[in-house]
PDB file of C-alpha atoms in Angstrom:
ATOM      1  CA  MET A   1       4.563  -2.097  11.840  1.00  0.00           C
ATOM      2  CA  ASN A   2       4.369  -5.793  11.062  1.00  0.00           C
ATOM      3  CA  ILE A   3       3.572  -7.084   7.601  1.00  0.00           C
ATOM      4  CA  ASP A   4       2.072 -10.539   7.278  1.00  0.00           C
ATOM      5  CA  VAL A   5       2.127 -11.939   3.726  1.00  0.00           C
ATOM      6  CA  LYS A   6      -1.051 -13.916   3.098  1.00  0.00           C
ATOM      7  CA  GLU A   7      -0.463 -14.841  -0.545  1.00  0.00           C
ATOM      8  CA  ASP A   8       2.530 -14.479  -2.849  1.00  0.00           C
ATOM      9  CA  LYS A   9       1.879 -15.824  -6.336  1.00  0.00           C
ATOM     10  CA  LYS A  10       3.044 -14.797  -9.780  1.00  0.00           C
ATOM     11  CA  ASN A  11       0.176 -12.373 -10.485  1.00  0.00           C
ATOM     12  CA  ARG A  12      -1.258 -11.902  -6.989  1.00  0.00           C
ATOM     13  CA  TYR A  13       0.186 -10.519  -3.755  1.00  0.00           C
ATOM     14  CA  VAL A  14      -1.846 -10.140  -0.565  1.00  0.00           C
ATOM     15  CA  PHE A  15      -0.514  -8.845   2.729  1.00  0.00           C
ATOM     16  CA  GLU A  16      -1.829  -7.569   6.048  1.00  0.00           C
ATOM     17  CA  MET A  17      -0.387  -4.461   7.680  1.00  0.00           C
ATOM     18  CA  LYS A  18      -0.751  -4.977  11.415  1.00  0.00           C
ATOM     19  CA  ASP A  19      -0.970  -1.819  13.529  1.00  0.00           C
ATOM     20  CA  ALA A  20      -1.298   0.311  10.374  1.00  0.00           C
ATOM     21  CA  ASP A  21      -3.826   3.013   9.738  1.00  0.00           C
ATOM     22  CA  ILE A  22      -6.319   2.502   6.902  1.00  0.00           C
ATOM     23  CA  GLY A  23      -5.330   5.926   5.550  1.00  0.00           C
ATOM     24  CA  LEU A  24      -1.740   4.837   4.991  1.00  0.00           C
ATOM     25  CA  CYS A  25      -2.961   1.739   3.170  1.00  0.00           C
ATOM     26  CA  GLN A  26      -5.219   3.857   0.955  1.00  0.00           C
ATOM     27  CA  ILE A  27      -2.268   6.068   0.016  1.00  0.00           C
ATOM     28  CA  ILE A  28      -0.208   3.009  -0.930  1.00  0.00           C
ATOM     29  CA  LYS A  29      -3.166   1.653  -2.927  1.00  0.00           C
ATOM     30  CA  GLU A  30      -3.407   4.898  -4.914  1.00  0.00           C
ATOM     31  CA  GLU A  31       0.297   4.678  -5.728  1.00  0.00           C
ATOM     32  CA  LEU A  32      -0.137   1.048  -6.795  1.00  0.00           C
ATOM     33  CA  LEU A  33      -2.934   2.022  -9.177  1.00  0.00           C
ATOM     34  CA  GLU A  34      -0.597   4.455 -10.957  1.00  0.00           C
ATOM     35  CA  ASN A  35       1.733   1.568 -11.898  1.00  0.00           C
ATOM     36  CA  ASP A  36       1.109   0.212 -15.416  1.00  0.00           C
ATOM     37  CA  HIS A  37       1.810  -3.359 -14.251  1.00  0.00           C
ATOM     38  CA  VAL A  38      -0.962  -3.277 -11.634  1.00  0.00           C
ATOM     39  CA  LYS A  39      -4.333  -4.564 -12.785  1.00  0.00           C
ATOM     40  CA  LEU A  40      -6.053  -4.363  -9.404  1.00  0.00           C
ATOM     41  CA  ALA A  41      -5.234  -2.888  -6.014  1.00  0.00           C
ATOM     42  CA  THR A  42      -7.646  -2.827  -3.118  1.00  0.00           C
ATOM     43  CA  VAL A  43      -7.684  -2.388   0.649  1.00  0.00           C
ATOM     44  CA  ARG A  44     -10.026  -4.128   3.046  1.00  0.00           C
ATOM     45  CA  VAL A  45     -10.528  -4.451   6.761  1.00  0.00           C
ATOM     46  CA  LYS A  46     -12.462  -7.518   7.868  1.00  0.00           C
ATOM     47  CA  HIS A  47     -13.767  -5.787  10.998  1.00  0.00           C
ATOM     48  CA  PRO A  48     -13.447  -2.029  11.630  1.00  0.00           C
ATOM     49  CA  LEU A  49     -12.820  -2.369  15.372  1.00  0.00           C
ATOM     50  CA  ILE A  50     -10.460  -5.330  15.545  1.00  0.00           C
ATOM     51  CA  GLY A  51      -9.213  -5.922  12.010  1.00  0.00           C
ATOM     52  CA  SER A  52      -5.963  -4.898  10.358  1.00  0.00           C
ATOM     53  CA  PRO A  53      -5.893  -3.507   6.820  1.00  0.00           C
ATOM     54  CA  GLU A  54      -5.149  -6.010   4.087  1.00  0.00           C
ATOM     55  CA  ILE A  55      -3.913  -4.987   0.625  1.00  0.00           C
ATOM     56  CA  LEU A  56      -4.532  -7.148  -2.433  1.00  0.00           C
ATOM     57  CA  VAL A  57      -2.502  -6.500  -5.584  1.00  0.00           C
ATOM     58  CA  GLU A  58      -2.914  -8.218  -8.948  1.00  0.00           C
ATOM     59  CA  THR A  59      -0.324  -7.583 -11.645  1.00  0.00           C
ATOM     60  CA  ASP A  60       0.295  -8.463 -15.269  1.00  0.00           C
ATOM     61  CA  GLY A  61       3.093 -10.777 -14.142  1.00  0.00           C
ATOM     62  CA  ALA A  62       5.311  -8.224 -12.424  1.00  0.00           C
ATOM     63  CA  ASP A  63       6.730  -9.130  -9.010  1.00  0.00           C
ATOM     64  CA  GLY A  64       4.147  -8.105  -6.400  1.00  0.00           C
ATOM     65  CA  ARG A  65       6.721  -7.441  -3.690  1.00  0.00           C
ATOM     66  CA  LYS A  66       8.698  -5.139  -5.958  1.00  0.00           C
ATOM     67  CA  VAL A  67       5.606  -3.268  -7.108  1.00  0.00           C
ATOM     68  CA  VAL A  68       4.469  -2.732  -3.501  1.00  0.00           C
ATOM     69  CA  ALA A  69       7.947  -1.607  -2.414  1.00  0.00           C
ATOM     70  CA  GLU A  70       8.046   0.965  -5.223  1.00  0.00           C
ATOM     71  CA  ALA A  71       4.569   2.248  -4.323  1.00  0.00           C
ATOM     72  CA  ALA A  72       5.528   2.544  -0.652  1.00  0.00           C
ATOM     73  CA  GLN A  73       8.638   4.564  -1.539  1.00  0.00           C
ATOM     74  CA  LYS A  74       6.603   6.934  -3.741  1.00  0.00           C
ATOM     75  CA  ALA A  75       4.011   7.343  -0.988  1.00  0.00           C
ATOM     76  CA  LYS A  76       6.771   8.092   1.526  1.00  0.00           C
ATOM     77  CA  LYS A  77       8.240  10.795  -0.723  1.00  0.00           C
ATOM     78  CA  LYS A  78       4.830  12.408  -1.212  1.00  0.00           C
ATOM     79  CA  MET A  79       4.141  12.397   2.522  1.00  0.00           C
ATOM     80  CA  GLU A  80       7.549  13.938   3.254  1.00  0.00           C
ATOM     81  CA  LYS A  81       6.854  16.663   0.691  1.00  0.00           C
ATOM     82  CA  PHE A  82       3.421  17.287   2.227  1.00  0.00           C
ATOM     83  CA  GLU A  83       4.896  17.466   5.733  1.00  0.00           C
ATOM     84  CA  LYS A  84       7.526  19.970   4.588  1.00  0.00           C
ATOM     85  CA  GLU A  85       4.989  22.175   2.810  1.00  0.00           C
ATOM     86  CA  ALA A  86       2.479  21.999   5.657  1.00  0.00           C
ATOM     87  CA  SER A  87       5.162  22.888   8.218  1.00  0.00           C
ATOM     88  CA  ALA A  88       6.177  25.912   6.160  1.00  0.00           C
ATOM     89  CA  GLU A  89       2.573  27.133   5.993  1.00  0.00           C
ATOM     90  CA  VAL A  90       1.953  26.719   9.729  1.00  0.00           C
ATOM     91  CA  LYS A  91       4.961  28.818  10.789  1.00  0.00           C
TER      92      LYS A  91
END
């Protein structure tokens, strides 16, 4: 998955996740919204057939890259836990 940073300012971080599923981006957005430093987190796709998801994050001054990295790690842990629990139920 390629990440293309569109904007990296003090309070605003915007990046596009090429070849990513909108669902993954929504999960990361939900994790971002749980962070006290995040004022706004949103996902958009310019065109549903040919566009890649773009995530916009506005913070209270916290480093956008760091906030996104933390949210991605939390999302990964939750997905791993879900996969483990779902696999146990299916067996």
